[in-house]
Amino acid sequence: EVVVFDDDAFEGMPPVQQAKWHWKFWVFELPLYVLPLYIWDKAIPRRAAKIASWSAPTTLKIFSDVTCGLLLYDLGFFVCHYIFHRVPIFYRLFHKKHHTATEVRASDQVRLSGVEEVVDVGISILALNYMGAHPMSRSLYNMVIVWMLCELHCGFVFPWSPQEVVPFGISNGSRGHHAHHRYNRYHYQKFFCTVDRLFGFVDRRRARMDGENNNVKLA
């Protein structure tokens, strides 16, 4: 069983159909996302000298860097994401591309405009820099956030998904993010929903996923 919500205004919406793989992702979207980062990293080799100066981190240091980095990133993303949606010209120029598909899959995580990519990656960098994160923490953070981004856009809920495991229902997960893409509102945070709850941006609709055809159907 999967997912979300409960606003009568959405009654009668058609079943969710999982989006198909698209060749444009592999030809355009992935290189557009990866190449600028690769070129930047090669043009400014800023890490080697710094890594040599760091001592080995403690487990607590790595845990706090990654956890607090994700929380700070999510807060910064919420602010920028909400602005992208509330300012029409920003939405059209910078964020509309990400909402091309209402039924998302994992590859949509890199379907970003150039400005949105800079903002998204920049928030991560600022969060880790503010934390004074250890290089090993940064490496682990990158692995964790890539996995969380894939999970967020995958369109499925598994028993091990964050929204099923993280206590107190504070994880947004694919449920909330699917609702955001489908209705273009609610759930402006990426990984958590604490700030969304504070401002009333959580959609309480309910739906179920059909186990045979993997379609989300509205209750």
Tab-separated table of C-alpha atoms in Angstrom:
chain	number	residue	atom	x	y	z
A	1	GLU	CA	0.000	0.000	0.000
A	2	VAL	CA	1.088	3.559	-0.699
A	3	VAL	CA	0.137	7.035	-0.446
A	4	VAL	CA	-1.376	10.231	0.516
A	5	PHE	CA	-3.980	12.927	0.895
A	6	ASP	CA	-7.556	14.039	1.487
A	7	ASP	CA	-8.908	17.220	-0.109
A	8	ASP	CA	-12.324	16.852	-1.773
A	9	ALA	CA	-11.249	19.293	-4.470
A	10	PHE	CA	-9.131	16.543	-5.991
A	11	GLU	CA	-11.860	13.905	-6.192
A	12	GLY	CA	-12.229	12.274	-9.599
A	13	MET	CA	-8.625	12.668	-10.687
A	14	PRO	CA	-7.456	9.826	-12.997
A	15	PRO	CA	-5.204	7.004	-11.766
A	16	VAL	CA	-1.496	7.696	-11.713
A	17	GLN	CA	0.400	6.166	-14.625
A	18	GLN	CA	4.097	5.638	-14.047
A	19	ALA	CA	6.077	7.800	-16.469
A	20	LYS	CA	8.108	5.947	-19.077
A	21	TRP	CA	11.865	6.171	-19.396
A	22	HIS	CA	12.785	8.909	-21.840
A	23	TRP	CA	15.893	9.013	-24.026
A	24	LYS	CA	16.160	12.798	-23.647
A	25	PHE	CA	17.191	12.260	-20.028
A	26	TRP	CA	20.301	10.310	-20.997
A	27	VAL	CA	21.195	12.591	-23.904
A	28	PHE	CA	20.475	15.990	-22.361
A	29	GLU	CA	19.478	16.051	-18.699
A	30	LEU	CA	22.195	13.911	-17.141
A	31	PRO	CA	25.127	15.583	-18.975
A	32	LEU	CA	23.622	19.019	-18.296
A	33	TYR	CA	23.644	18.220	-14.578
A	34	VAL	CA	26.960	16.379	-14.296
A	35	LEU	CA	29.290	18.146	-16.743
A	36	PRO	CA	29.277	21.621	-15.132
A	37	LEU	CA	30.051	20.064	-11.752
A	38	TYR	CA	32.832	17.915	-13.241
A	39	ILE	CA	34.384	20.876	-15.097
A	40	TRP	CA	34.208	23.054	-11.981
A	41	ASP	CA	35.852	20.362	-9.871
A	42	LYS	CA	38.654	19.874	-12.395
A	43	ALA	CA	39.187	23.584	-13.008
A	44	ILE	CA	39.423	24.385	-9.293
A	45	PRO	CA	41.093	21.408	-7.528
A	46	ARG	CA	40.334	22.761	-4.094
A	47	ARG	CA	40.050	19.583	-2.055
A	48	ALA	CA	43.393	17.782	-2.174
A	49	ALA	CA	45.362	20.196	0.019
A	50	LYS	CA	42.522	20.551	2.524
A	51	ILE	CA	41.951	16.829	2.922
A	52	ALA	CA	45.602	16.288	3.867
A	53	SER	CA	45.254	18.780	6.720
A	54	TRP	CA	42.267	17.061	8.350
A	55	SER	CA	42.623	14.452	11.069
A	56	ALA	CA	40.424	11.354	11.129
A	57	PRO	CA	36.824	12.189	12.133
A	58	THR	CA	34.891	10.538	14.928
A	59	THR	CA	31.694	8.634	14.227
A	60	LEU	CA	29.764	11.331	16.083
A	61	LYS	CA	31.328	14.035	13.907
A	62	ILE	CA	30.316	12.254	10.698
A	63	PHE	CA	26.800	11.600	11.995
A	64	SER	CA	26.270	15.198	13.099
A	65	ASP	CA	27.736	16.629	9.870
A	66	VAL	CA	25.509	14.511	7.641
A	67	THR	CA	22.344	14.862	9.725
A	68	CYS	CA	22.636	18.588	10.379
A	69	GLY	CA	23.762	19.168	6.795
A	70	LEU	CA	20.590	17.499	5.502
A	71	LEU	CA	18.406	19.486	7.901
A	72	LEU	CA	20.014	22.795	6.935
A	73	TYR	CA	19.831	21.919	3.245
A	74	ASP	CA	16.157	21.049	3.569
A	75	LEU	CA	15.402	24.360	5.288
A	76	GLY	CA	17.260	26.352	2.641
A	77	PHE	CA	15.576	24.361	-0.118
A	78	PHE	CA	12.148	25.031	1.393
A	79	VAL	CA	12.695	28.804	1.258
A	80	CYS	CA	13.977	28.816	-2.338
A	81	HIS	CA	11.424	26.253	-3.519
A	82	TYR	CA	8.529	28.200	-2.030
A	83	ILE	CA	9.756	31.403	-3.697
A	84	PHE	CA	10.035	29.602	-7.053
A	85	HIS	CA	6.374	28.613	-6.746
A	86	ARG	CA	5.017	31.879	-5.371
A	87	VAL	CA	6.720	34.241	-7.812
A	88	PRO	CA	5.244	33.459	-11.257
A	89	ILE	CA	8.190	34.708	-13.315
A	90	PHE	CA	10.612	32.634	-11.224
A	91	TYR	CA	8.436	29.574	-11.714
A	92	ARG	CA	8.261	30.001	-15.488
A	93	LEU	CA	11.960	30.732	-15.933
A	94	PHE	CA	13.580	28.518	-13.323
A	95	HIS	CA	11.291	25.796	-11.959
A	96	LYS	CA	8.658	24.868	-14.545
A	97	LYS	CA	11.054	22.473	-16.267
A	98	HIS	CA	11.210	20.298	-13.153
A	99	HIS	CA	7.417	20.023	-13.192
A	100	THR	CA	7.237	18.849	-16.806
A	101	ALA	CA	5.919	15.457	-15.646
A	102	THR	CA	3.153	15.210	-13.071
A	103	GLU	CA	3.952	11.530	-12.514
A	104	VAL	CA	7.572	11.461	-11.457
A	105	ARG	CA	10.338	8.884	-11.581
A	106	ALA	CA	13.895	8.914	-10.255
A	107	SER	CA	15.444	10.503	-13.350
A	108	ASP	CA	13.381	13.651	-12.736
A	109	GLN	CA	15.700	14.576	-9.908
A	110	VAL	CA	18.132	16.080	-12.455
A	111	ARG	CA	15.496	17.652	-14.706
A	112	LEU	CA	16.467	21.144	-13.575
A	113	SER	CA	17.072	24.510	-15.169
A	114	GLY	CA	20.614	25.877	-14.993
A	115	VAL	CA	19.645	28.399	-12.311
A	116	GLU	CA	17.829	25.770	-10.283
A	117	GLU	CA	20.841	23.472	-10.433
A	118	VAL	CA	23.120	26.238	-9.129
A	119	VAL	CA	20.666	27.049	-6.327
A	120	ASP	CA	20.156	23.407	-5.370
A	121	VAL	CA	23.840	22.478	-5.282
A	122	GLY	CA	24.731	25.842	-3.734
A	123	ILE	CA	22.422	25.242	-0.767
A	124	SER	CA	24.177	21.927	-0.097
A	125	ILE	CA	27.610	23.548	-0.263
A	126	LEU	CA	26.579	26.390	2.058
A	127	ALA	CA	25.033	23.956	4.558
A	128	LEU	CA	28.173	21.800	4.707
A	129	ASN	CA	30.471	24.816	4.866
A	130	TYR	CA	28.431	26.274	7.716
A	131	MET	CA	28.751	22.975	9.579
A	132	GLY	CA	32.507	22.837	8.915
A	133	ALA	CA	31.908	19.320	7.631
A	134	HIS	CA	34.815	16.897	7.451
A	135	PRO	CA	35.751	15.717	3.915
A	136	MET	CA	34.671	12.182	4.811
A	137	SER	CA	31.342	13.553	6.017
A	138	ARG	CA	30.933	15.378	2.718
A	139	SER	CA	31.535	12.168	0.774
A	140	LEU	CA	28.987	10.276	2.850
A	141	TYR	CA	26.558	13.209	2.646
A	142	ASN	CA	26.748	13.117	-1.156
A	143	MET	CA	25.961	9.402	-1.217
A	144	VAL	CA	23.063	9.777	1.222
A	145	ILE	CA	21.494	12.764	-0.527
A	146	VAL	CA	21.707	11.137	-3.976
A	147	TRP	CA	19.938	8.060	-2.613
A	148	MET	CA	17.302	10.242	-0.899
A	149	LEU	CA	16.717	12.203	-4.112
A	150	CYS	CA	16.200	8.980	-6.072
A	151	GLU	CA	13.835	7.649	-3.412
A	152	LEU	CA	11.950	10.956	-3.346
A	153	HIS	CA	11.182	10.827	-7.065
A	154	CYS	CA	10.811	7.067	-7.514
A	155	GLY	CA	7.004	6.951	-7.205
A	156	PHE	CA	7.031	3.965	-4.847
A	157	VAL	CA	6.832	3.385	-1.104
A	158	PHE	CA	8.689	0.392	0.314
A	159	PRO	CA	8.844	-0.866	3.912
A	160	TRP	CA	12.376	0.558	4.150
A	161	SER	CA	11.470	3.954	2.666
A	162	PRO	CA	12.271	6.924	4.962
A	163	GLN	CA	8.609	7.847	5.447
A	164	GLU	CA	8.031	4.310	6.753
A	165	VAL	CA	11.083	4.237	9.022
A	166	VAL	CA	11.719	7.760	10.357
A	167	PRO	CA	9.647	8.251	13.538
A	168	PHE	CA	6.952	10.877	14.211
A	169	GLY	CA	6.071	11.168	10.520
A	170	ILE	CA	8.623	13.907	9.896
A	171	SER	CA	9.910	12.412	6.631
A	172	ASN	CA	8.300	13.752	3.467
A	173	GLY	CA	9.362	10.947	1.145
A	174	SER	CA	7.899	9.933	-2.188
A	175	ARG	CA	4.342	10.279	-0.875
A	176	GLY	CA	4.575	13.977	-0.205
A	177	HIS	CA	6.760	14.760	-3.191
A	178	HIS	CA	4.460	12.879	-5.534
A	179	ALA	CA	1.583	15.016	-4.253
A	180	HIS	CA	3.667	18.133	-4.838
A	181	HIS	CA	4.371	17.216	-8.448
A	182	ARG	CA	0.845	16.097	-9.149
A	183	TYR	CA	-0.956	19.128	-7.736
A	184	ASN	CA	1.875	21.669	-7.999
A	185	ARG	CA	1.448	22.737	-4.398
A	186	TYR	CA	1.953	21.454	-0.866
A	187	HIS	CA	5.103	19.757	0.463
A	188	TYR	CA	7.682	22.407	-0.432
A	189	GLN	CA	10.332	20.746	1.715
A	190	LYS	CA	12.297	17.995	0.057
A	191	PHE	CA	13.133	15.397	2.689
A	192	PHE	CA	11.223	16.425	5.800
A	193	CYS	CA	7.848	18.021	6.483
A	194	THR	CA	8.309	19.862	9.800
A	195	VAL	CA	8.296	23.364	8.294
A	196	ASP	CA	5.534	22.394	5.859
A	197	ARG	CA	3.410	21.360	8.826
A	198	LEU	CA	4.204	24.579	10.658
A	199	PHE	CA	2.856	26.658	7.760
A	200	GLY	CA	0.032	24.314	6.771
A	201	PHE	CA	1.581	23.084	3.521
A	202	VAL	CA	0.881	19.381	4.088
A	203	ASP	CA	-1.794	17.792	1.909
A	204	ARG	CA	-3.832	15.248	3.862
A	205	ARG	CA	-5.396	13.394	0.982
A	206	ARG	CA	-5.304	9.589	0.896
A	207	ALA	CA	-4.637	7.288	-2.025
A	208	ARG	CA	-3.675	3.678	-2.569
A	209	MET	CA	-1.238	1.995	-4.896
A	210	ASP	CA	-2.563	-0.993	-6.770
A	211	GLY	CA	-0.120	-3.836	-6.196
A	212	GLU	CA	-0.780	-5.410	-9.605
A	213	ASN	CA	-0.238	-2.450	-11.940
A	214	ASN	CA	1.680	-0.059	-9.686
A	215	ASN	CA	-0.825	2.727	-10.337
A	216	VAL	CA	-1.702	5.150	-7.585
A	217	LYS	CA	-5.461	5.491	-7.305
A	218	LEU	CA	-7.287	8.170	-5.389
A	219	ALA	CA	-9.442	7.005	-2.526
